[in-house]
Each structure stands twice: as structure tokens, then as C-alpha cells.
Amino acid sequence: MKSEKISEAVVRRLPIYWRYLSELQRREVSTVSSQELGQKLDLNPAQIRKDLAYFGDFGRKGIGYDVAYLIEKIRHILNLDQQINVVLVGAGNLGHALSNYNAYLKENLKIVAVFDAYEPKVGTQINTLKVQPMDELYDTIKNHNIRIGIITVPEYEAQQVANQLIEAGIAAILNFAPIILKTPPHVRIHAADFTTEMLSLAYYLEEGKEDSTDGE
Amino acid sequence: MKSEKISEAVVRRLPIYWRYLSELQRREVSTVSSQELGQKLDLNPAQIRKDLAYFGDFGRKGIGYDVAYLIEKIRHILNLDQQINVVLVGAGNLGHALSNYNAYLKENLKIVAVFDAYEPKVGTQINTLKVQPMDELYDTIKNHNIRIGIITVPEYEAQQVANQLIEAGIAAILNFAPIILKTPPHVRIHAADFTTEMLSLAYYLEEGKEDSTDGE
DNA sequence: TAGATTGTTAATCGATTAACAATC
DNA sequence: TAGATTGTTAATCGATTAACAATC
């Protein structure tokens, strides 16, 4: 275990490792090398070894990594050995869709409350959750020790919702609204905006500018 | 206009510039400096100038950037001065939610067809679009000159769907399934998986490991 | 002219990859 | 022992930032 600062790039790869390791476990594979992982995940094996080595000596020279052990380690690194409660604000179509992921998230990461500012939405059911009004946000976050917020409200409400989440002590936000949130440095923001994503993909279509050019 | 290779980091910032510039335009602001842009978007002004300079000399020394002109330029760089057709595969909750973004995408980027492999879903209506069966995928992509595919099917179907999209000549894929797609190098893949995103956020909760520590 | 701001070069910082001794 | 594979150092590559001449 070193104590260098871990870069975001590394952190973003951890769930990817974890996901594939879980698949290996289901297939009852007990050992895997950085070589194999790299092949499967399209990453450089040295990078994988380096990533993992930030957190400890998890592998065995000449052998590779024990799948079950590594899963357990990454699980710990990602804080998934504790219950992590999540709140979702904005019960529109997207919010609805995301709350269905609860089943997949399992593993101690769970959306436990849904909020919406729109009066008629309040009280309606989303899966097992009842949509709550915004004025219950603060207390709910405090009482349920909610640590992550998901924002799926329209652009013009997003900053205000973020403010409320942060005031209530949330530590991290996943923002689906197409806006750069202004937040204090101790709050972690990840942008997950669909339209931005689509627009940047459009950049790569240059080849197709002339119609009916075939292949590369 | 230089012809260096543009990095993905630069490309991902272009839509963000564009978005904010559009807001300025709505507010009838006609000129903006890299300084102001940087402040608003949490970016280094030098980086913004450098990003834009890859594509041309869009600014005026001593003055800044003309908002309308720069919008037009970025619009062109992102290929949005042509119609870009998009197909969505997987008409579940998430697919449904995304197809609602069509209104926002406008600007020549549009989801024009939706597919699903599940028999009873076929023929149902999603907004203005009728869900089509998978065996019409190839011809539809060809006939409508569809260039981008969105994958919102379950993990175990994603690779196969990607193969079909690529075979039909799609140039870029936005993948919401939690799996690393194996694709030829000329196809651009962006991952947009919700669970991976959530897991990486969980990493940053370390502070909260001990309960009831207050603030930072 | 004085002040502002670009475009660009050079400096810095950080992330990825190659290489290899250690060792299972 | 021979072969495999890690953890880590050093080399490389790339992206960000600072600085400033050019110029509006």
C-alpha cells in the first residue's frame, strides 16, 4: 500500500476490473494474469499492474492474481463493503430508468430516495420508492446518511438542486443535466450528460462527410 | 487551421464550449474572452485558446471571440451542419428516456429509428417512432444513412448488437451496456455505463468511512 | 496610445508503456 | 530448474499551463 494520490483515470478503471473479475468468478476461473485482463479489457498489462499496485501487492509473481481475492480488495477500495445510500432528484423518464438499475447496483450501493419538485409527481411510486417533495430533501439525506446524489432534473434547476444536495452534506454527485455545476472542491462531481456525449461522437464522423464513401 | 491530430480531451470540450456559447447568444452577448469562458466552465483560459486554435484563428487579439461566429465554427467542426441520423437499439426504460432527448439534440442530430429484439416490444410506439424488429436493422441503417448507434440492451446482448451495427456500416457507438465492446479500430466507441460511473464515484467517499465525521 | 486578449512556444506536469530484477 | 508473471523503475508520450510577442 503506497500513499500517492490516485488519479481519476485509475479510479475509473477499477470498476471495469471489478466487473470483469466478477464475470470470471461466475465462470469459476480462479486466477488471472494482467496479460489476460489487458487483452479482455483493451488495456496495457503494465497499466493494470501499476493500477493495482497503488493499493497493495495483490498478485503473485509467476502466478497472477487470485480472482476472488482481487474482487474482495477492489470491493474494499471502492468502499462497497459498507452500505452507500444514494438519492435521485428528478423523477422524469431518465430518473425512472436509472432507478431501475438498483437491482444491478446491489452490492451495497442503493438508491434509497427519489425527489421531484413538480407537485403532481410527488407521492407517485417509482418501483419501491415513493417520490418525495423537495422540502424533505435535507432531512432525508441526513437521516439516511445519504452520500451520493444523482441529478436528473432539467438544466435550469440543476445548480439549485446541487446546492441543496451539498448543503445537506452529500459527498459526490452524478450530474445528468447539461451544465457545469459550481461546487466546493470537496464535493466530487461527475458529468454524465447524454447530449454532450452525442455531440462529441458527432465529431468523429468526418469520414462520412462525403456521402457514399465506402469503408475506411 | 493546423492538421495535428486532435486529442479526445479536446473533442470532449467542444460541445461544452458550444453549449455555453449558445447560452450567451440567447442572452445576446456578442463577444466573449477565453478568460470569461474559463471562469464559467472551470477551465484554464490558455487551454481554451489552444483548443480552438487547433481548428483555426477564430478570435481577435485584444477583443476576444465573436459568439455567433464561434458557434458557427464549432457547429461545423462537430459536423452539425449536416443531418446526422442515429439509431437506438434496446427499447427498455433507458432507451425510452434517451429517445426523449431528441428535442434537445435537434441541431441536425436525431434518433430516427428504434429497434428491439423482444417480440412483444416490436411495433409499439416510442414518441414518434415505431419499434422495429432486429432483422430490419441492416437495411434501415443503409437506407437512412445512419451513422451513430446507441446501445441500450442488456449486457449479454450488447456485443452482438454492436457487431450488427458495425456490419451495417455505423461509424460511432454510444454504449450504455456494462461491457467493453470488441470493435474494429475505425469505429468510435464511447462508454456511458451508469453502474461503472456510480462505482467510481463510490471511491471518493473515503472520508465518510467513519460515520458522523462532520464536514471536511 | 494604453489596455486587453489572442495564438503559440516553451515549461511543466502527469499518465502510459517498456523493461527487468525478483520470485513463485 | 525453466517458464511465467508480478511490482517497480525508467523512458516515453501526451496534455495542461505559463508566458509573451503580436495586434486589435
Tab-separated table of C-alpha atoms (C1' of nucleotides) in Angstrom:
chain	number	residue	atom	x	y	z
A	1	MET	CA	0.000	0.000	0.000
A	2	LYS	CA	1.528	3.290	-1.102
A	3	SER	CA	0.020	6.618	-0.333
A	4	GLU	CA	0.465	8.520	-3.548
A	5	LYS	CA	-2.540	10.376	-4.751
A	6	ILE	CA	-4.586	8.189	-7.072
A	7	SER	CA	-5.559	9.745	-10.373
A	8	GLU	CA	-9.099	9.784	-11.649
A	9	ALA	CA	-8.053	7.684	-14.623
A	10	VAL	CA	-7.029	4.895	-12.275
A	11	VAL	CA	-10.233	5.130	-10.266
A	12	ARG	CA	-12.317	4.886	-13.385
A	13	ARG	CA	-10.649	1.639	-14.343
A	14	LEU	CA	-11.245	-0.064	-11.018
A	15	PRO	CA	-14.940	-0.752	-11.622
A	16	ILE	CA	-14.035	-2.160	-15.010
A	17	TYR	CA	-11.589	-4.584	-13.482
A	18	TRP	CA	-14.097	-5.488	-10.849
A	19	ARG	CA	-16.837	-6.138	-13.351
A	20	TYR	CA	-14.742	-8.479	-15.433
A	21	LEU	CA	-13.348	-10.244	-12.385
A	22	SER	CA	-16.889	-10.887	-11.262
A	23	GLU	CA	-17.583	-12.490	-14.575
A	24	LEU	CA	-14.504	-14.678	-14.204
A	25	GLN	CA	-15.721	-15.703	-10.791
A	26	ARG	CA	-19.090	-16.705	-12.172
A	27	ARG	CA	-17.215	-18.815	-14.683
A	28	GLU	CA	-15.236	-20.304	-11.801
A	29	VAL	CA	-11.904	-19.069	-13.079
A	30	SER	CA	-9.719	-18.707	-10.020
A	31	THR	CA	-6.604	-16.972	-11.337
A	32	VAL	CA	-5.948	-14.302	-13.938
A	33	SER	CA	-2.860	-12.503	-15.244
A	34	SER	CA	-2.534	-8.829	-16.152
A	35	GLN	CA	-1.881	-10.114	-19.645
A	36	GLU	CA	-5.297	-11.746	-19.886
A	37	LEU	CA	-7.063	-8.849	-18.249
A	38	GLY	CA	-5.417	-6.448	-20.629
A	39	GLN	CA	-6.477	-8.446	-23.620
A	40	LYS	CA	-10.057	-8.648	-22.489
A	41	LEU	CA	-10.363	-5.041	-21.400
A	42	ASP	CA	-8.267	-3.407	-24.093
A	43	LEU	CA	-5.687	-2.100	-21.678
A	44	ASN	CA	-1.949	-2.335	-21.355
A	45	PRO	CA	-0.999	-5.078	-18.863
A	46	ALA	CA	1.657	-2.862	-17.285
A	47	GLN	CA	-1.002	-0.292	-16.646
A	48	ILE	CA	-3.224	-2.802	-14.928
A	49	ARG	CA	-0.387	-3.995	-12.708
A	50	LYS	CA	0.502	-0.434	-11.869
A	51	ASP	CA	-3.087	0.496	-11.101
A	52	LEU	CA	-3.499	-2.407	-8.729
A	53	ALA	CA	-0.097	-1.897	-7.122
A	54	TYR	CA	-1.178	1.541	-5.930
A	55	PHE	CA	-3.386	-0.214	-3.444
A	56	GLY	CA	-1.295	-3.177	-2.423
A	57	ASP	CA	0.570	-6.270	-3.565
A	58	PHE	CA	-2.389	-8.262	-4.705
A	59	GLY	CA	-0.726	-10.560	-7.215
A	60	ARG	CA	1.783	-13.394	-7.040
A	61	LYS	CA	4.853	-13.365	-9.221
A	62	GLY	CA	4.863	-16.153	-11.720
A	63	ILE	CA	1.192	-16.872	-10.998
A	64	GLY	CA	-1.064	-13.872	-11.487
A	65	TYR	CA	-3.963	-12.573	-9.433
A	66	ASP	CA	-6.368	-14.648	-7.387
A	67	VAL	CA	-9.767	-13.680	-8.729
A	68	ALA	CA	-11.747	-13.928	-5.505
A	69	TYR	CA	-9.081	-12.127	-3.518
A	70	LEU	CA	-8.772	-9.300	-6.019
A	71	ILE	CA	-12.532	-8.848	-6.168
A	72	GLU	CA	-12.581	-8.517	-2.440
A	73	LYS	CA	-9.773	-5.977	-2.491
A	74	ILE	CA	-11.351	-3.789	-5.165
A	75	ARG	CA	-14.653	-4.056	-3.386
A	76	HIS	CA	-12.953	-2.606	-0.364
A	77	ILE	CA	-11.157	0.116	-2.309
A	78	LEU	CA	-14.459	1.223	-3.812
A	79	ASN	CA	-15.989	1.359	-0.350
A	80	LEU	CA	-18.508	-1.290	-1.271
A	81	ASP	CA	-18.060	-3.202	1.936
A	82	GLN	CA	-20.247	-0.592	3.539
A	83	GLN	CA	-23.781	0.458	2.702
A	84	ILE	CA	-23.762	3.501	0.408
A	85	ASN	CA	-27.061	5.300	0.119
A	86	VAL	CA	-27.935	7.313	-2.951
A	87	VAL	CA	-30.603	9.904	-3.625
A	88	LEU	CA	-32.035	10.685	-7.018
A	89	VAL	CA	-33.524	14.098	-7.764
A	90	GLY	CA	-35.740	14.409	-10.801
A	91	ALA	CA	-38.342	11.701	-11.363
A	92	GLY	CA	-38.678	12.139	-15.103
A	93	ASN	CA	-38.089	9.492	-17.730
A	94	LEU	CA	-34.371	9.320	-17.148
A	95	GLY	CA	-34.688	9.258	-13.373
A	96	HIS	CA	-37.193	6.497	-13.744
A	97	ALA	CA	-34.877	4.477	-15.943
A	98	LEU	CA	-31.929	4.888	-13.611
A	99	SER	CA	-33.850	3.832	-10.568
A	100	ASN	CA	-34.335	0.509	-12.293
A	101	TYR	CA	-30.622	-0.059	-12.059
A	102	ASN	CA	-30.945	-0.585	-8.348
A	103	ALA	CA	-31.042	-4.293	-8.982
A	104	TYR	CA	-27.695	-4.155	-10.754
A	105	LEU	CA	-26.078	-1.832	-8.321
A	106	LYS	CA	-26.903	-4.034	-5.371
A	107	GLU	CA	-23.560	-4.605	-3.708
A	108	ASN	CA	-24.388	-2.089	-1.023
A	109	LEU	CA	-24.861	0.806	-3.413
A	110	LYS	CA	-28.504	1.722	-3.494
A	111	ILE	CA	-30.896	4.485	-4.450
A	112	VAL	CA	-32.967	4.892	-1.310
A	113	ALA	CA	-34.972	8.025	-2.068
A	114	VAL	CA	-36.368	9.911	-5.068
A	115	PHE	CA	-37.353	13.574	-5.135
A	116	ASP	CA	-39.143	15.840	-7.534
A	117	ALA	CA	-40.130	19.493	-7.393
A	118	TYR	CA	-43.175	19.055	-9.583
A	119	GLU	CA	-46.218	18.870	-7.340
A	120	PRO	CA	-48.254	16.225	-9.205
A	121	LYS	CA	-45.252	13.869	-9.318
A	122	VAL	CA	-44.886	13.848	-5.569
A	123	GLY	CA	-46.388	10.766	-3.991
A	124	THR	CA	-46.293	8.685	-7.157
A	125	GLN	CA	-44.499	5.375	-6.981
A	126	ILE	CA	-41.204	4.579	-8.728
A	127	ASN	CA	-40.509	0.917	-8.235
A	128	THR	CA	-40.432	0.515	-4.485
A	129	LEU	CA	-39.884	4.201	-3.807
A	130	LYS	CA	-42.365	6.972	-3.316
A	131	VAL	CA	-41.460	10.329	-4.861
A	132	GLN	CA	-40.917	12.920	-2.133
A	133	PRO	CA	-41.232	16.720	-2.234
A	134	MET	CA	-38.080	18.833	-2.230
A	135	ASP	CA	-38.649	20.223	1.221
A	136	GLU	CA	-37.965	16.783	2.665
A	137	LEU	CA	-34.598	16.548	0.916
A	138	TYR	CA	-32.394	17.865	3.660
A	139	ASP	CA	-33.765	15.727	6.445
A	140	THR	CA	-33.895	12.593	4.345
A	141	ILE	CA	-30.250	12.932	3.360
A	142	LYS	CA	-29.260	13.483	6.955
A	143	ASN	CA	-31.400	10.745	8.421
A	144	HIS	CA	-30.463	8.056	5.935
A	145	ASN	CA	-26.811	9.048	5.759
A	146	ILE	CA	-27.079	9.525	2.014
A	147	ARG	CA	-23.696	10.185	0.436
A	148	ILE	CA	-24.249	10.305	-3.324
A	149	GLY	CA	-26.759	12.358	-5.287
A	150	ILE	CA	-27.945	11.834	-8.838
A	151	ILE	CA	-29.286	14.875	-10.656
A	152	THR	CA	-31.782	14.210	-13.445
A	153	VAL	CA	-33.641	17.498	-13.413
A	154	PRO	CA	-33.735	19.990	-16.296
A	155	GLU	CA	-30.726	22.192	-16.892
A	156	TYR	CA	-32.228	25.283	-15.285
A	157	GLU	CA	-32.908	23.522	-11.993
A	158	ALA	CA	-29.670	21.576	-11.751
A	159	GLN	CA	-27.499	24.159	-9.997
A	160	GLN	CA	-30.085	24.810	-7.348
A	161	VAL	CA	-30.586	21.111	-6.711
A	162	ALA	CA	-26.828	20.673	-6.452
A	163	ASN	CA	-26.704	23.438	-3.878
A	164	GLN	CA	-29.368	21.741	-1.819
A	165	LEU	CA	-27.618	18.387	-2.012
A	166	ILE	CA	-24.334	19.897	-0.946
A	167	GLU	CA	-25.899	21.825	1.863
A	168	ALA	CA	-27.294	18.587	3.166
A	169	GLY	CA	-23.795	17.137	3.175
A	170	ILE	CA	-23.660	14.970	0.076
A	171	ALA	CA	-20.110	13.976	-0.925
A	172	ALA	CA	-20.489	13.152	-4.603
A	173	ILE	CA	-22.856	13.980	-7.434
A	174	LEU	CA	-23.569	12.317	-10.722
A	175	ASN	CA	-24.946	15.069	-12.919
A	176	PHE	CA	-27.032	14.250	-15.968
A	177	ALA	CA	-28.005	17.852	-16.638
A	178	PRO	CA	-26.130	19.636	-19.442
A	179	ILE	CA	-24.478	22.263	-17.296
A	180	ILE	CA	-21.184	22.752	-15.459
A	181	LEU	CA	-22.066	22.799	-11.780
A	182	LYS	CA	-20.364	25.258	-9.480
A	183	THR	CA	-19.468	23.381	-6.341
A	184	PRO	CA	-16.971	23.478	-3.497
A	185	PRO	CA	-13.805	21.441	-4.063
A	186	HIS	CA	-14.572	18.732	-1.512
A	187	VAL	CA	-17.635	17.612	-3.471
A	188	ARG	CA	-16.932	15.216	-6.291
A	189	ILE	CA	-18.860	15.861	-9.496
A	190	HIS	CA	-19.078	13.512	-12.449
A	191	ALA	CA	-20.766	14.704	-15.595
A	192	ALA	CA	-22.932	12.185	-17.411
A	193	ASP	CA	-24.750	14.278	-19.918
A	194	PHE	CA	-26.210	12.464	-22.873
A	195	THR	CA	-26.306	15.365	-25.299
A	196	THR	CA	-22.665	16.338	-24.712
A	197	GLU	CA	-21.718	12.736	-25.271
A	198	MET	CA	-23.613	12.589	-28.545
A	199	LEU	CA	-22.155	15.828	-29.814
A	200	SER	CA	-18.599	14.705	-29.194
A	201	LEU	CA	-19.321	11.482	-31.064
A	202	ALA	CA	-20.513	13.519	-33.998
A	203	TYR	CA	-17.020	14.950	-34.335
A	204	TYR	CA	-15.703	11.570	-35.424
A	205	LEU	CA	-17.978	11.301	-38.412
A	206	GLU	CA	-15.774	13.400	-40.672
A	207	GLU	CA	-15.065	10.497	-42.985
A	208	GLY	CA	-18.718	10.298	-43.841
A	209	LYS	CA	-18.923	13.923	-44.867
A	210	GLU	CA	-18.928	12.910	-48.496
A	211	ASP	CA	-21.853	10.588	-48.931
A	212	SER	CA	-21.346	7.040	-50.159
A	213	THR	CA	-17.642	6.695	-49.493
A	214	ASP	CA	-17.317	3.052	-48.625
A	215	GLY	CA	-15.316	1.595	-45.736
A	216	GLU	CA	-12.205	3.261	-44.373
B	1	MET	CA	-6.165	25.598	-39.366
B	2	LYS	CA	-3.454	23.122	-38.407
B	3	SER	CA	-3.616	19.467	-39.149
B	4	GLU	CA	-2.292	17.925	-35.987
B	5	LYS	CA	-4.282	15.044	-34.620
B	6	ILE	CA	-6.874	16.304	-32.179
B	7	SER	CA	-6.990	14.514	-28.849
B	8	GLU	CA	-10.178	13.123	-27.392
B	9	ALA	CA	-9.876	15.508	-24.454
B	10	VAL	CA	-10.144	18.447	-26.843
B	11	VAL	CA	-13.090	16.954	-28.682
B	12	ARG	CA	-14.960	16.398	-25.447
B	13	ARG	CA	-14.622	20.044	-24.548
B	14	LEU	CA	-16.002	21.357	-27.832
B	15	PRO	CA	-19.650	20.564	-27.029
B	16	ILE	CA	-19.184	22.237	-23.678
B	17	TYR	CA	-17.951	25.425	-25.315
B	18	TRP	CA	-20.732	25.234	-27.792
B	19	ARG	CA	-23.383	24.805	-25.143
B	20	TYR	CA	-22.255	27.797	-23.170
B	21	LEU	CA	-21.810	29.922	-26.257
B	22	SER	CA	-25.394	29.136	-27.205
B	23	GLU	CA	-26.480	30.385	-23.829
B	24	LEU	CA	-24.511	33.591	-24.352
B	25	GLN	CA	-26.195	34.005	-27.680
B	26	ARG	CA	-29.619	33.644	-26.122
B	27	ARG	CA	-28.578	36.342	-23.689
B	28	GLU	CA	-27.485	38.447	-26.650
B	29	VAL	CA	-23.884	38.614	-25.559
B	30	SER	CA	-21.892	39.100	-28.718
B	31	THR	CA	-18.264	38.730	-27.591
B	32	VAL	CA	-16.506	36.566	-25.047
B	33	SER	CA	-12.895	36.125	-23.915
B	34	SER	CA	-11.129	32.875	-23.067
B	35	GLN	CA	-10.845	34.341	-19.591
B	36	GLU	CA	-14.607	34.524	-19.152
B	37	LEU	CA	-15.204	31.149	-20.754
B	38	GLY	CA	-12.643	29.589	-18.471
B	39	GLN	CA	-14.219	31.063	-15.404
B	40	LYS	CA	-17.649	29.836	-16.348
B	41	LEU	CA	-16.589	26.383	-17.464
B	42	ASP	CA	-13.900	25.739	-14.890
B	43	LEU	CA	-11.151	25.511	-17.446
B	44	ASN	CA	-7.810	27.177	-17.972
B	45	PRO	CA	-8.125	30.043	-20.477
B	46	ALA	CA	-4.914	29.019	-22.199
B	47	GLN	CA	-6.380	25.586	-22.724
B	48	ILE	CA	-9.487	27.039	-24.305
B	49	ARG	CA	-7.451	29.215	-26.659
B	50	LYS	CA	-5.287	26.270	-27.580
B	51	ASP	CA	-8.284	24.005	-28.166
B	52	LEU	CA	-9.884	26.499	-30.501
B	53	ALA	CA	-6.641	27.320	-32.283
B	54	TYR	CA	-6.350	23.713	-33.442
B	55	PHE	CA	-9.203	24.453	-35.793
B	56	GLY	CA	-8.475	27.970	-36.887
B	57	ASP	CA	-7.912	31.552	-35.806
B	58	PHE	CA	-11.355	32.273	-34.502
B	59	GLY	CA	-10.583	35.066	-32.064
B	60	ARG	CA	-9.402	38.634	-32.334
B	61	LYS	CA	-6.467	39.852	-30.323
B	62	GLY	CA	-7.431	42.435	-27.810
B	63	ILE	CA	-11.112	41.669	-28.331
B	64	GLY	CA	-11.965	38.026	-27.769
B	65	TYR	CA	-14.243	35.685	-29.677
B	66	ASP	CA	-17.363	36.647	-31.565
B	67	VAL	CA	-20.045	34.432	-30.063
B	68	ALA	CA	-22.118	33.866	-33.181
B	69	TYR	CA	-19.056	33.210	-35.313
B	70	LEU	CA	-17.552	30.754	-32.851
B	71	ILE	CA	-20.835	28.875	-32.510
B	72	GLU	CA	-20.938	28.521	-36.249
B	73	LYS	CA	-17.355	27.276	-36.350
B	74	ILE	CA	-17.827	24.671	-33.626
B	75	ARG	CA	-21.050	23.619	-35.218
B	76	HIS	CA	-19.100	22.912	-38.347
B	77	ILE	CA	-16.274	21.124	-36.534
B	78	LEU	CA	-18.814	18.831	-34.871
B	79	ASN	CA	-20.339	18.082	-38.242
B	80	LEU	CA	-23.641	19.540	-37.170
B	81	ASP	CA	-24.134	21.456	-40.381
B	82	GLN	CA	-25.218	18.192	-41.902
B	83	GLN	CA	-28.018	15.871	-40.882
B	84	ILE	CA	-26.701	13.085	-38.615
B	85	ASN	CA	-29.029	10.171	-38.198
B	86	VAL	CA	-28.891	7.991	-35.116
B	87	VAL	CA	-30.316	4.578	-34.334
B	88	LEU	CA	-31.172	3.340	-30.873
B	89	VAL	CA	-31.165	-0.378	-30.099
B	90	GLY	CA	-32.940	-1.510	-26.949
B	91	ALA	CA	-36.349	-0.016	-26.251
B	92	GLY	CA	-36.295	-0.510	-22.491
B	93	ASN	CA	-36.677	2.173	-19.868
B	94	LEU	CA	-33.362	3.776	-20.635
B	95	GLY	CA	-33.842	3.659	-24.381
B	96	HIS	CA	-37.208	5.242	-23.870
B	97	ALA	CA	-35.762	8.025	-21.759
B	98	LEU	CA	-33.000	8.767	-24.241
B	99	SER	CA	-35.321	8.964	-27.185
B	100	ASN	CA	-36.979	11.860	-25.386
B	101	TYR	CA	-33.788	13.835	-25.809
B	102	ASN	CA	-34.466	14.154	-29.481
B	103	ALA	CA	-35.965	17.533	-28.792
B	104	TYR	CA	-32.744	18.707	-27.178
B	105	LEU	CA	-30.463	17.176	-29.723
B	106	LYS	CA	-32.191	18.881	-32.605
B	107	GLU	CA	-29.446	20.689	-34.428
B	108	ASN	CA	-29.366	18.023	-37.097
B	109	LEU	CA	-28.566	15.174	-34.731
B	110	LYS	CA	-31.572	12.934	-34.475
B	111	ILE	CA	-32.650	9.464	-33.441
B	112	VAL	CA	-34.552	8.265	-36.474
B	113	ALA	CA	-35.137	4.596	-35.657
B	114	VAL	CA	-35.547	2.342	-32.617
B	115	PHE	CA	-35.026	-1.417	-32.522
B	116	ASP	CA	-35.673	-4.177	-30.066
B	117	ALA	CA	-35.167	-7.933	-30.195
B	118	TYR	CA	-38.042	-8.678	-27.862
B	119	GLU	CA	-41.001	-9.711	-29.951
B	120	PRO	CA	-43.823	-8.037	-27.974
B	121	LYS	CA	-41.991	-4.713	-27.972
B	122	VAL	CA	-41.835	-4.580	-31.736
B	123	GLY	CA	-44.482	-2.323	-33.209
B	124	THR	CA	-45.054	-0.348	-30.031
B	125	GLN	CA	-44.714	3.387	-30.255
B	126	ILE	CA	-41.893	5.413	-28.669
B	127	ASN	CA	-42.697	9.058	-29.149
B	128	THR	CA	-42.971	9.423	-32.899
B	129	LEU	CA	-41.056	6.239	-33.647
B	130	LYS	CA	-42.301	2.700	-34.047
B	131	VAL	CA	-40.083	-0.023	-32.568
B	132	GLN	CA	-38.714	-2.228	-35.342
B	133	PRO	CA	-37.521	-5.846	-35.269
B	134	MET	CA	-33.796	-6.560	-35.442
B	135	ASP	CA	-33.931	-8.103	-38.885
B	136	GLU	CA	-34.710	-4.689	-40.329
B	137	LEU	CA	-31.628	-3.146	-38.739
B	138	TYR	CA	-29.212	-3.532	-41.601
B	139	ASP	CA	-31.452	-2.118	-44.302
B	140	THR	CA	-32.688	0.739	-42.165
B	141	ILE	CA	-29.166	1.849	-41.350
B	142	LYS	CA	-28.206	1.702	-45.003
B	143	ASN	CA	-31.315	3.366	-46.336
B	144	HIS	CA	-31.380	6.224	-43.875
B	145	ASN	CA	-27.618	6.753	-43.892
B	146	ILE	CA	-27.499	6.245	-40.122
B	147	ARG	CA	-24.051	6.966	-38.721
B	148	ILE	CA	-24.320	6.673	-34.942
B	149	GLY	CA	-25.750	3.831	-32.879
B	150	ILE	CA	-26.866	3.887	-29.267
B	151	ILE	CA	-26.830	0.579	-27.420
B	152	THR	CA	-29.248	0.249	-24.519
B	153	VAL	CA	-29.689	-3.505	-24.487
B	154	PRO	CA	-28.673	-5.814	-21.630
B	155	GLU	CA	-25.010	-6.666	-21.206
B	156	TYR	CA	-25.251	-10.115	-22.761
B	157	GLU	CA	-26.722	-8.790	-25.999
B	158	ALA	CA	-24.517	-5.743	-26.378
B	159	GLN	CA	-21.605	-7.286	-28.252
B	160	GLN	CA	-23.865	-8.919	-30.781
B	161	VAL	CA	-25.791	-5.718	-31.349
B	162	ALA	CA	-22.518	-3.851	-31.788
B	163	ASN	CA	-21.455	-6.386	-34.405
B	164	GLN	CA	-24.663	-5.868	-36.317
B	165	LEU	CA	-24.355	-2.101	-36.170
B	166	ILE	CA	-20.796	-2.221	-37.404
B	167	GLU	CA	-21.621	-4.640	-40.151
B	168	ALA	CA	-24.234	-2.212	-41.365
B	169	GLY	CA	-21.562	0.479	-41.509
B	170	ILE	CA	-22.151	2.571	-38.432
B	171	ALA	CA	-19.211	4.880	-37.588
B	172	ALA	CA	-19.685	5.522	-33.884
B	173	ILE	CA	-21.428	3.860	-30.947
B	174	LEU	CA	-22.554	5.159	-27.606
B	175	ASN	CA	-22.651	2.104	-25.379
B	176	PHE	CA	-24.747	2.073	-22.223
B	177	ALA	CA	-24.205	-1.616	-21.539
B	178	PRO	CA	-21.649	-2.500	-18.856
B	179	ILE	CA	-19.211	-4.304	-21.100
B	180	ILE	CA	-16.094	-3.483	-23.102
B	181	LEU	CA	-17.060	-3.908	-26.734
B	182	LYS	CA	-14.657	-5.540	-29.141
B	183	THR	CA	-14.697	-3.491	-32.296
B	184	PRO	CA	-12.505	-2.639	-35.255
B	185	PRO	CA	-10.363	0.470	-34.831
B	186	HIS	CA	-12.241	2.634	-37.309
B	187	VAL	CA	-15.393	2.509	-35.187
B	188	ARG	CA	-15.524	5.028	-32.390
B	189	ILE	CA	-16.918	3.710	-29.102
B	190	HIS	CA	-17.880	5.825	-26.117
B	191	ALA	CA	-18.811	4.088	-22.907
B	192	ALA	CA	-21.697	5.583	-20.958
B	193	ASP	CA	-22.432	2.969	-18.387
B	194	PHE	CA	-24.332	4.117	-15.348
B	195	THR	CA	-23.165	1.427	-12.943
B	196	THR	CA	-19.485	1.939	-13.718
B	197	GLU	CA	-19.976	5.627	-13.173
B	198	MET	CA	-21.628	5.063	-9.806
B	199	LEU	CA	-18.952	2.644	-8.645
B	200	SER	CA	-16.155	5.051	-9.432
B	201	LEU	CA	-17.972	7.773	-7.507
B	202	ALA	CA	-18.126	5.455	-4.522
B	203	TYR	CA	-14.345	5.506	-4.380
B	204	TYR	CA	-14.380	9.133	-3.333
B	205	LEU	CA	-16.422	8.539	-0.225
B	206	GLU	CA	-13.448	7.505	1.870
B	207	GLU	CA	-13.886	10.442	4.210
B	208	GLY	CA	-17.242	9.145	5.249
B	209	LYS	CA	-15.919	5.739	6.209
B	210	GLU	CA	-16.169	6.654	9.854
B	211	ASP	CA	-19.739	7.643	10.462
B	212	SER	CA	-20.625	11.115	11.715
B	213	THR	CA	-17.398	12.893	10.857
B	214	ASP	CA	-18.583	16.365	10.036
B	215	GLY	CA	-17.534	18.433	7.039
B	216	GLU	CA	-14.076	18.266	5.598
C	1	DT	C1'	-1.518	55.495	-27.022
C	2	DA	C1'	-2.742	52.172	-23.214
C	3	DG	C1'	-5.189	48.117	-22.144
C	4	DA	C1'	-6.870	43.770	-23.425
C	5	DT	C1'	-6.578	39.474	-25.340
C	6	DT	C1'	-5.267	36.291	-28.796
C	7	DG	C1'	-2.262	32.470	-30.816
C	8	DT	C1'	1.780	29.989	-29.900
C	9	DT	C1'	6.098	28.476	-27.903
C	10	DA	C1'	8.304	26.642	-24.048
C	11	DA	C1'	7.931	24.675	-19.420
C	12	DT	C1'	5.616	21.730	-16.540
C	13	DC	C1'	3.068	18.228	-15.102
C	14	DG	C1'	1.038	13.729	-15.294
C	15	DA	C1'	-0.172	9.371	-17.367
C	16	DT	C1'	1.133	5.405	-20.100
C	17	DT	C1'	4.287	1.990	-21.506
C	18	DA	C1'	8.646	-0.686	-21.724
C	19	DA	C1'	11.883	-3.171	-19.445
C	20	DC	C1'	13.594	-6.038	-15.999
C	21	DA	C1'	15.002	-7.853	-11.395
C	22	DA	C1'	12.583	-10.518	-8.076
C	23	DT	C1'	10.286	-14.637	-7.265
C	24	DC	C1'	6.622	-18.016	-7.491
D	1	DT	C1'	15.415	-25.824	-12.949
D	2	DA	C1'	12.721	-23.298	-16.629
D	3	DG	C1'	8.810	-20.528	-17.522
D	4	DA	C1'	5.652	-17.189	-16.101
D	5	DT	C1'	4.323	-13.106	-14.166
D	6	DT	C1'	4.471	-9.645	-10.747
D	7	DG	C1'	5.856	-4.935	-8.821
D	8	DT	C1'	8.555	-1.081	-9.926
D	9	DT	C1'	11.839	1.973	-12.109
D	10	DA	C1'	12.967	4.484	-16.042
D	11	DA	C1'	11.627	6.100	-20.628
D	12	DT	C1'	8.226	7.905	-23.365
D	13	DC	C1'	4.456	10.142	-24.623
D	14	DG	C1'	0.854	13.495	-24.277
D	15	DA	C1'	-1.834	17.059	-22.130
D	16	DT	C1'	-2.045	21.246	-19.404
D	17	DT	C1'	-0.384	25.630	-18.126
D	18	DA	C1'	2.600	29.791	-18.119
D	19	DA	C1'	4.497	33.321	-20.535
D	20	DC	C1'	4.781	36.587	-24.039
D	21	DA	C1'	5.122	38.736	-28.692
D	22	DA	C1'	1.697	40.227	-31.858
D	23	DT	C1'	-2.066	43.117	-32.510
D	24	DC	C1'	-6.743	44.793	-32.059
